[in-house]
């Protein structure tokens, strides 16, 4: 396969792979020719450092930094780089600067040293640790490793003088343990104590609320060097073409960190940040990056393919099922309540640390008043993180909104306002409050809330908001024009390793909003014939079931197992009928039995009939979404296997092995090949100076068509994309005669059919029976 032309720093499209010991650097080499055929410019690798034993994702990497031997080590990475470069494909690497794995403490040299030596460890400052007073000592590190206090009876001392509790292996202070010692006496001699996972106070900042991932402090120069020296080596050896930074909002100083990282990798390499943006929130324009990983654009695409009228009817169905509204007002109130519940149950240590830092801005104000203000603000703020300078007016407005709801904490809000108005004087307060609010929002909304509410689950996705499920065509075009001007290289993702469900599954579920009456009939029939034990949970599961249901036949044993595993995760994440900290096996089994009944009983035929009604529309709209993602503003990002239909739910379901032996004679693969070939032929139209313009569509059915052009700056357009949406009522044939596309001047050739068009063209002529057309100017 010959290499495509082009600079490795100029992206056409990225392709994300999840590395595992079974799909390591050597196996990735084997798919390079296929990626070239697709038109991919950059291969985008999941984390490559050595990780915790058995890790299948790499985000729990362990020091000292070393490219994972299980993936092929440095030599294997060099070989992958050489093969990729030979075919013109660049390499992006996903890095994790904000946390490190501690699930097996003895496998993490830095963490193990902290546990052995406590406050005397030279690695103490590598972590964000707050020793607490416990059992009469003021230097204790609390570890949330107990299911309950009774688990302490299971602690043992092994032959290497480590403490063991189930899967945990904990190092001990030198000389403090012998194999025959009483385990609890040995534990009492350590710098740490074991407490239940639900304990109100902990001693180390975690990644969100995950106890197996401890936050790092790369703002400390020696920590930055220890965690990034390997990247300097890769950059100096020209082994990478860019980076993806995981969880930017977990860092103390995101702007300062990115400046240091940009200096390290150089000015030209690609640099992307994983960062959710709230609706109406912009990425900080001062960040030295090429953009986000694309959750913001995912939200826009999802919203423009969701039928507004259907949302209204789905709210009525949701009210009948659950007794609750699913509309914006209810969701806003529920989100605030959930944030408050999450803040107090999962992040009391962070709240205490943030409040103590804010109190320095008002020494005379009682601590409890400051804490009340900080908690109210963290529940109220609606941006992903509050300490970006361009968001200051929005943050100060949120402080005043929170003040209005809690006037008794007025002095505490004054302290907050002082800190955010003068962040240079109170950097610790601004960081602590901002990181707290970001962690609360991510946990409460994405982890818990998206498994509790279910008006239409396709709108419950990273970057998206069920409160804002739709967007007009005009607003969609306006936001795309702005993105093309401000972040032309930002990624556009429809599926990632973190999304709750794949883009293809979301596309089908979204069609429910186009047939709300038929959906209502299905739900009422199932509820009458197979009453669910827990309706709200069942309603969420039913939508995912419809999204995954095979187009022909019944779910097989493999799909049954995957859906069962998803149901177990969803129930515990929602924490309504069960939870991770307090499992309810009886309630879980009731729901699993109900789900099995739908998969194997008479209800399966009813569900199959409904899926047959919407499946073709879901597939067609997935193609439209793909074309927009690849040819709209930004750089398309494909997740592994997404060149074919990709029916997957949340991690780990979306990390199943991909069968790359399939050929590319597939509707989605052919569309990707066409789109990326066009993009490569018209680089200037999609680059930093490229322009995005909406193309006028007229007629009774104009709302079903999204058309836009791409051009090199102020030049005449060179590419036009015509994509259809809401296709359940815009079928090929007569429906399409009532939408007319006013093509820009000149003659345009359809890259798939070869037909030429000019002027005003009816959609039935332009599209025939296809959901999307890509046109190139020929004269």
JSON list of N, CA and C in Angstrom, two decimals, residues 165-216:
[
{"chain": "A", "resi": 165, "resn": "UNK", "atom": "N", "xyz": [-5.25, -7.94, 52.46]},
{"chain": "A", "resi": 165, "resn": "UNK", "atom": "CA", "xyz": [-6.69, -7.94, 52.66]},
{"chain": "A", "resi": 165, "resn": "UNK", "atom": "C", "xyz": [-7.33, -8.22, 51.32]},
{"chain": "A", "resi": 166, "resn": "UNK", "atom": "N", "xyz": [-7.84, -9.43, 51.17]},
{"chain": "A", "resi": 166, "resn": "UNK", "atom": "CA", "xyz": [-8.43, -9.84, 49.89]},
{"chain": "A", "resi": 166, "resn": "UNK", "atom": "C", "xyz": [-7.41, -9.60, 48.77]},
{"chain": "A", "resi": 167, "resn": "UNK", "atom": "N", "xyz": [-7.74, -8.73, 47.79]},
{"chain": "A", "resi": 167, "resn": "UNK", "atom": "CA", "xyz": [-6.81, -8.51, 46.68]},
{"chain": "A", "resi": 167, "resn": "UNK", "atom": "C", "xyz": [-5.74, -7.47, 47.00]},
{"chain": "A", "resi": 168, "resn": "UNK", "atom": "N", "xyz": [-5.87, -6.77, 48.13]},
{"chain": "A", "resi": 168, "resn": "UNK", "atom": "CA", "xyz": [-4.94, -5.71, 48.46]},
{"chain": "A", "resi": 168, "resn": "UNK", "atom": "C", "xyz": [-3.67, -6.28, 49.09]},
{"chain": "A", "resi": 169, "resn": "UNK", "atom": "N", "xyz": [-2.51, -5.80, 48.64]},
{"chain": "A", "resi": 169, "resn": "UNK", "atom": "CA", "xyz": [-1.22, -6.15, 49.23]},
{"chain": "A", "resi": 169, "resn": "UNK", "atom": "C", "xyz": [-0.55, -4.84, 49.62]},
{"chain": "A", "resi": 170, "resn": "UNK", "atom": "N", "xyz": [-0.40, -4.62, 50.92]},
{"chain": "A", "resi": 170, "resn": "UNK", "atom": "CA", "xyz": [0.05, -3.33, 51.43]},
{"chain": "A", "resi": 170, "resn": "UNK", "atom": "C", "xyz": [1.42, -3.44, 52.07]},
{"chain": "A", "resi": 171, "resn": "UNK", "atom": "N", "xyz": [2.40, -2.66, 51.62]},
{"chain": "A", "resi": 171, "resn": "UNK", "atom": "CA", "xyz": [3.72, -2.69, 52.23]},
{"chain": "A", "resi": 171, "resn": "UNK", "atom": "C", "xyz": [3.68, -2.13, 53.64]},
{"chain": "A", "resi": 172, "resn": "UNK", "atom": "N", "xyz": [4.62, -2.53, 54.43]},
{"chain": "A", "resi": 172, "resn": "UNK", "atom": "CA", "xyz": [4.67, -2.07, 55.82]},
{"chain": "A", "resi": 172, "resn": "UNK", "atom": "C", "xyz": [5.99, -1.34, 56.10]},
{"chain": "A", "resi": 173, "resn": "UNK", "atom": "N", "xyz": [5.97, -0.54, 57.14]},
{"chain": "A", "resi": 173, "resn": "UNK", "atom": "CA", "xyz": [7.17, 0.18, 57.56]},
{"chain": "A", "resi": 173, "resn": "UNK", "atom": "C", "xyz": [8.27, -0.82, 57.91]},
{"chain": "A", "resi": 174, "resn": "UNK", "atom": "N", "xyz": [9.50, -0.59, 57.47]},
{"chain": "A", "resi": 174, "resn": "UNK", "atom": "CA", "xyz": [10.58, -1.53, 57.77]},
{"chain": "A", "resi": 174, "resn": "UNK", "atom": "C", "xyz": [10.68, -1.83, 59.27]},
{"chain": "A", "resi": 175, "resn": "UNK", "atom": "N", "xyz": [10.74, -3.11, 59.59]},
{"chain": "A", "resi": 175, "resn": "UNK", "atom": "CA", "xyz": [10.88, -3.54, 60.99]},
{"chain": "A", "resi": 175, "resn": "UNK", "atom": "C", "xyz": [9.60, -3.56, 61.78]},
{"chain": "A", "resi": 176, "resn": "UNK", "atom": "N", "xyz": [8.47, -3.26, 61.13]},
{"chain": "A", "resi": 176, "resn": "UNK", "atom": "CA", "xyz": [7.20, -3.17, 61.87]},
{"chain": "A", "resi": 176, "resn": "UNK", "atom": "C", "xyz": [6.39, -4.45, 61.82]},
{"chain": "A", "resi": 177, "resn": "UNK", "atom": "N", "xyz": [6.85, -5.46, 61.07]},
{"chain": "A", "resi": 177, "resn": "UNK", "atom": "CA", "xyz": [6.03, -6.65, 60.91]},
{"chain": "A", "resi": 177, "resn": "UNK", "atom": "C", "xyz": [6.88, -7.89, 60.75]},
{"chain": "A", "resi": 178, "resn": "UNK", "atom": "N", "xyz": [6.39, -8.96, 61.34]},
{"chain": "A", "resi": 178, "resn": "UNK", "atom": "CA", "xyz": [6.93, -10.29, 61.14]},
{"chain": "A", "resi": 178, "resn": "UNK", "atom": "C", "xyz": [5.76, -11.20, 60.76]},
{"chain": "A", "resi": 179, "resn": "UNK", "atom": "N", "xyz": [6.04, -12.26, 60.02]},
{"chain": "A", "resi": 179, "resn": "UNK", "atom": "CA", "xyz": [4.93, -13.11, 59.55]},
{"chain": "A", "resi": 179, "resn": "UNK", "atom": "C", "xyz": [4.00, -13.62, 60.64]},
{"chain": "A", "resi": 180, "resn": "UNK", "atom": "N", "xyz": [4.51, -13.83, 61.87]},
{"chain": "A", "resi": 180, "resn": "UNK", "atom": "CA", "xyz": [3.67, -14.38, 62.94]},
{"chain": "A", "resi": 180, "resn": "UNK", "atom": "C", "xyz": [2.98, -13.31, 63.78]},
{"chain": "A", "resi": 181, "resn": "UNK", "atom": "N", "xyz": [3.22, -12.04, 63.50]},
{"chain": "A", "resi": 181, "resn": "UNK", "atom": "CA", "xyz": [2.63, -10.97, 64.29]},
{"chain": "A", "resi": 181, "resn": "UNK", "atom": "C", "xyz": [1.12, -10.91, 64.12]},
{"chain": "A", "resi": 182, "resn": "UNK", "atom": "N", "xyz": [0.45, -10.35, 65.12]},
{"chain": "A", "resi": 182, "resn": "UNK", "atom": "CA", "xyz": [-0.98, -10.11, 65.02]},
{"chain": "A", "resi": 182, "resn": "UNK", "atom": "C", "xyz": [-1.23, -9.04, 63.95]},
{"chain": "A", "resi": 183, "resn": "UNK", "atom": "N", "xyz": [-2.03, -9.34, 62.93]},
{"chain": "A", "resi": 183, "resn": "UNK", "atom": "CA", "xyz": [-2.21, -8.39, 61.81]},
{"chain": "A", "resi": 183, "resn": "UNK", "atom": "C", "xyz": [-2.72, -7.03, 62.25]},
{"chain": "A", "resi": 184, "resn": "UNK", "atom": "N", "xyz": [-3.64, -6.99, 63.20]},
{"chain": "A", "resi": 184, "resn": "UNK", "atom": "CA", "xyz": [-4.19, -5.69, 63.61]},
{"chain": "A", "resi": 184, "resn": "UNK", "atom": "C", "xyz": [-3.16, -4.88, 64.39]},
{"chain": "A", "resi": 185, "resn": "UNK", "atom": "N", "xyz": [-2.29, -5.55, 65.11]},
{"chain": "A", "resi": 185, "resn": "UNK", "atom": "CA", "xyz": [-1.22, -4.83, 65.78]},
{"chain": "A", "resi": 185, "resn": "UNK", "atom": "C", "xyz": [-0.22, -4.28, 64.77]},
{"chain": "A", "resi": 186, "resn": "UNK", "atom": "N", "xyz": [0.06, -5.08, 63.74]},
{"chain": "A", "resi": 186, "resn": "UNK", "atom": "CA", "xyz": [0.93, -4.59, 62.67]},
{"chain": "A", "resi": 186, "resn": "UNK", "atom": "C", "xyz": [0.30, -3.38, 61.99]},
{"chain": "A", "resi": 187, "resn": "UNK", "atom": "N", "xyz": [-0.99, -3.46, 61.70]},
{"chain": "A", "resi": 187, "resn": "UNK", "atom": "CA", "xyz": [-1.68, -2.33, 61.06]},
{"chain": "A", "resi": 187, "resn": "UNK", "atom": "C", "xyz": [-1.57, -1.07, 61.93]},
{"chain": "A", "resi": 188, "resn": "UNK", "atom": "N", "xyz": [-1.67, -1.24, 63.25]},
{"chain": "A", "resi": 188, "resn": "UNK", "atom": "CA", "xyz": [-1.61, -0.09, 64.15]},
{"chain": "A", "resi": 188, "resn": "UNK", "atom": "C", "xyz": [-0.25, 0.59, 64.13]},
{"chain": "A", "resi": 189, "resn": "UNK", "atom": "N", "xyz": [0.79, -0.10, 63.66]},
{"chain": "A", "resi": 189, "resn": "UNK", "atom": "CA", "xyz": [2.14, 0.48, 63.59]},
{"chain": "A", "resi": 189, "resn": "UNK", "atom": "C", "xyz": [2.39, 1.24, 62.29]},
{"chain": "A", "resi": 190, "resn": "UNK", "atom": "N", "xyz": [1.44, 1.17, 61.36]},
{"chain": "A", "resi": 190, "resn": "UNK", "atom": "CA", "xyz": [1.69, 1.75, 60.03]},
{"chain": "A", "resi": 190, "resn": "UNK", "atom": "C", "xyz": [1.31, 3.22, 59.97]},
{"chain": "A", "resi": 191, "resn": "UNK", "atom": "N", "xyz": [1.72, 3.85, 58.88]},
{"chain": "A", "resi": 191, "resn": "UNK", "atom": "CA", "xyz": [1.38, 5.25, 58.62]},
{"chain": "A", "resi": 191, "resn": "UNK", "atom": "C", "xyz": [-0.01, 5.37, 58.00]},
{"chain": "A", "resi": 192, "resn": "UNK", "atom": "N", "xyz": [-0.69, 4.27, 57.80]},
{"chain": "A", "resi": 192, "resn": "UNK", "atom": "CA", "xyz": [-2.00, 4.28, 57.17]},
{"chain": "A", "resi": 192, "resn": "UNK", "atom": "C", "xyz": [-2.98, 3.46, 58.00]},
{"chain": "A", "resi": 193, "resn": "UNK", "atom": "N", "xyz": [-4.27, 3.70, 57.77]},
{"chain": "A", "resi": 193, "resn": "UNK", "atom": "CA", "xyz": [-5.34, 2.92, 58.36]},
{"chain": "A", "resi": 193, "resn": "UNK", "atom": "C", "xyz": [-6.33, 2.55, 57.25]},
{"chain": "A", "resi": 194, "resn": "UNK", "atom": "N", "xyz": [-7.00, 1.43, 57.46]},
{"chain": "A", "resi": 194, "resn": "UNK", "atom": "CA", "xyz": [-8.00, 0.97, 56.50]},
{"chain": "A", "resi": 194, "resn": "UNK", "atom": "C", "xyz": [-9.38, 1.39, 56.99]},
{"chain": "A", "resi": 195, "resn": "UNK", "atom": "N", "xyz": [-10.14, 2.01, 56.10]},
{"chain": "A", "resi": 195, "resn": "UNK", "atom": "CA", "xyz": [-11.49, 2.47, 56.45]},
{"chain": "A", "resi": 195, "resn": "UNK", "atom": "C", "xyz": [-12.45, 2.04, 55.35]},
{"chain": "A", "resi": 196, "resn": "UNK", "atom": "N", "xyz": [-13.75, 2.00, 55.63]},
{"chain": "A", "resi": 196, "resn": "UNK", "atom": "CA", "xyz": [-14.72, 1.63, 54.60]},
{"chain": "A", "resi": 196, "resn": "UNK", "atom": "C", "xyz": [-14.71, 2.62, 53.43]},
{"chain": "A", "resi": 197, "resn": "UNK", "atom": "N", "xyz": [-15.09, 2.11, 52.27]},
{"chain": "A", "resi": 197, "resn": "UNK", "atom": "CA", "xyz": [-15.11, 2.97, 51.07]},
{"chain": "A", "resi": 197, "resn": "UNK", "atom": "C", "xyz": [-16.09, 4.12, 51.22]},
{"chain": "A", "resi": 198, "resn": "UNK", "atom": "N", "xyz": [-17.05, 3.98, 52.15]},
{"chain": "A", "resi": 198, "resn": "UNK", "atom": "CA", "xyz": [-18.04, 5.05, 52.37]},
{"chain": "A", "resi": 198, "resn": "UNK", "atom": "C", "xyz": [-17.61, 6.01, 53.47]},
{"chain": "A", "resi": 199, "resn": "UNK", "atom": "N", "xyz": [-16.39, 5.89, 53.96]},
{"chain": "A", "resi": 199, "resn": "UNK", "atom": "CA", "xyz": [-15.93, 6.73, 55.06]},
{"chain": "A", "resi": 199, "resn": "UNK", "atom": "C", "xyz": [-15.97, 8.20, 54.64]},
{"chain": "A", "resi": 200, "resn": "UNK", "atom": "N", "xyz": [-16.33, 9.06, 55.58]},
{"chain": "A", "resi": 200, "resn": "UNK", "atom": "CA", "xyz": [-16.59, 10.46, 55.23]},
{"chain": "A", "resi": 200, "resn": "UNK", "atom": "C", "xyz": [-15.33, 11.24, 54.88]},
{"chain": "A", "resi": 201, "resn": "UNK", "atom": "N", "xyz": [-14.18, 10.85, 55.44]},
{"chain": "A", "resi": 201, "resn": "UNK", "atom": "CA", "xyz": [-12.95, 11.59, 55.16]},
{"chain": "A", "resi": 201, "resn": "UNK", "atom": "C", "xyz": [-11.87, 10.63, 54.67]},
{"chain": "A", "resi": 202, "resn": "UNK", "atom": "N", "xyz": [-11.14, 11.07, 53.65]},
{"chain": "A", "resi": 202, "resn": "UNK", "atom": "CA", "xyz": [-10.01, 10.30, 53.13]},
{"chain": "A", "resi": 202, "resn": "UNK", "atom": "C", "xyz": [-8.79, 11.21, 53.11]},
{"chain": "A", "resi": 203, "resn": "UNK", "atom": "N", "xyz": [-7.64, 10.62, 52.82]},
{"chain": "A", "resi": 203, "resn": "UNK", "atom": "CA", "xyz": [-6.41, 11.39, 52.93]},
{"chain": "A", "resi": 203, "resn": "UNK", "atom": "C", "xyz": [-5.76, 11.72, 51.60]},
{"chain": "A", "resi": 204, "resn": "UNK", "atom": "N", "xyz": [-6.25, 11.18, 50.51]},
{"chain": "A", "resi": 204, "resn": "UNK", "atom": "CA", "xyz": [-5.63, 11.48, 49.23]},
{"chain": "A", "resi": 204, "resn": "UNK", "atom": "C", "xyz": [-6.71, 11.79, 48.21]},
{"chain": "A", "resi": 205, "resn": "UNK", "atom": "N", "xyz": [-6.36, 12.72, 47.34]},
{"chain": "A", "resi": 205, "resn": "UNK", "atom": "CA", "xyz": [-7.29, 13.06, 46.26]},
{"chain": "A", "resi": 205, "resn": "UNK", "atom": "C", "xyz": [-7.25, 11.95, 45.22]},
{"chain": "A", "resi": 206, "resn": "UNK", "atom": "N", "xyz": [-8.42, 11.56, 44.77]},
{"chain": "A", "resi": 206, "resn": "UNK", "atom": "CA", "xyz": [-8.54, 10.47, 43.82]},
{"chain": "A", "resi": 206, "resn": "UNK", "atom": "C", "xyz": [-8.93, 11.01, 42.45]},
{"chain": "A", "resi": 207, "resn": "UNK", "atom": "N", "xyz": [-8.87, 10.17, 41.42]},
{"chain": "A", "resi": 207, "resn": "UNK", "atom": "CA", "xyz": [-9.52, 10.49, 40.15]},
{"chain": "A", "resi": 207, "resn": "UNK", "atom": "C", "xyz": [-11.01, 10.31, 40.38]},
{"chain": "A", "resi": 208, "resn": "UNK", "atom": "N", "xyz": [-11.73, 11.44, 40.38]},
{"chain": "A", "resi": 208, "resn": "UNK", "atom": "CA", "xyz": [-13.15, 11.44, 40.74]},
{"chain": "A", "resi": 208, "resn": "UNK", "atom": "C", "xyz": [-13.29, 10.74, 42.09]},
{"chain": "A", "resi": 209, "resn": "UNK", "atom": "N", "xyz": [-14.07, 9.63, 42.15]},
{"chain": "A", "resi": 209, "resn": "UNK", "atom": "CA", "xyz": [-14.22, 8.93, 43.42]},
{"chain": "A", "resi": 209, "resn": "UNK", "atom": "C", "xyz": [-13.68, 7.51, 43.35]},
{"chain": "A", "resi": 210, "resn": "UNK", "atom": "N", "xyz": [-12.70, 7.28, 42.46]},
{"chain": "A", "resi": 210, "resn": "UNK", "atom": "CA", "xyz": [-12.16, 5.94, 42.25]},
{"chain": "A", "resi": 210, "resn": "UNK", "atom": "C", "xyz": [-10.93, 5.75, 43.15]},
{"chain": "A", "resi": 211, "resn": "UNK", "atom": "N", "xyz": [-11.06, 4.89, 44.15]},
{"chain": "A", "resi": 211, "resn": "UNK", "atom": "CA", "xyz": [-10.01, 4.72, 45.14]},
{"chain": "A", "resi": 211, "resn": "UNK", "atom": "C", "xyz": [-8.73, 4.14, 44.59]},
{"chain": "A", "resi": 212, "resn": "UNK", "atom": "N", "xyz": [-8.80, 3.42, 43.45]},
{"chain": "A", "resi": 212, "resn": "UNK", "atom": "CA", "xyz": [-7.61, 2.78, 42.88]},
{"chain": "A", "resi": 212, "resn": "UNK", "atom": "C", "xyz": [-6.76, 3.73, 42.05]},
{"chain": "A", "resi": 213, "resn": "UNK", "atom": "N", "xyz": [-7.17, 5.01, 41.92]},
{"chain": "A", "resi": 213, "resn": "UNK", "atom": "CA", "xyz": [-6.42, 5.99, 41.13]},
{"chain": "A", "resi": 213, "resn": "UNK", "atom": "C", "xyz": [-6.14, 7.21, 42.00]},
{"chain": "A", "resi": 214, "resn": "UNK", "atom": "N", "xyz": [-4.87, 7.45, 42.29]},
{"chain": "A", "resi": 214, "resn": "UNK", "atom": "CA", "xyz": [-4.48, 8.57, 43.16]},
{"chain": "A", "resi": 214, "resn": "UNK", "atom": "C", "xyz": [-3.99, 9.75, 42.32]},
{"chain": "A", "resi": 215, "resn": "UNK", "atom": "N", "xyz": [-4.43, 10.94, 42.68]},
{"chain": "A", "resi": 215, "resn": "UNK", "atom": "CA", "xyz": [-4.07, 12.14, 41.94]},
{"chain": "A", "resi": 215, "resn": "UNK", "atom": "C", "xyz": [-2.59, 12.47, 42.11]},
{"chain": "A", "resi": 216, "resn": "UNK", "atom": "N", "xyz": [-1.97, 12.89, 41.00]},
{"chain": "A", "resi": 216, "resn": "UNK", "atom": "CA", "xyz": [-0.58, 13.34, 40.99]},
{"chain": "A", "resi": 216, "resn": "UNK", "atom": "C", "xyz": [-0.52, 14.86, 41.02]}
]
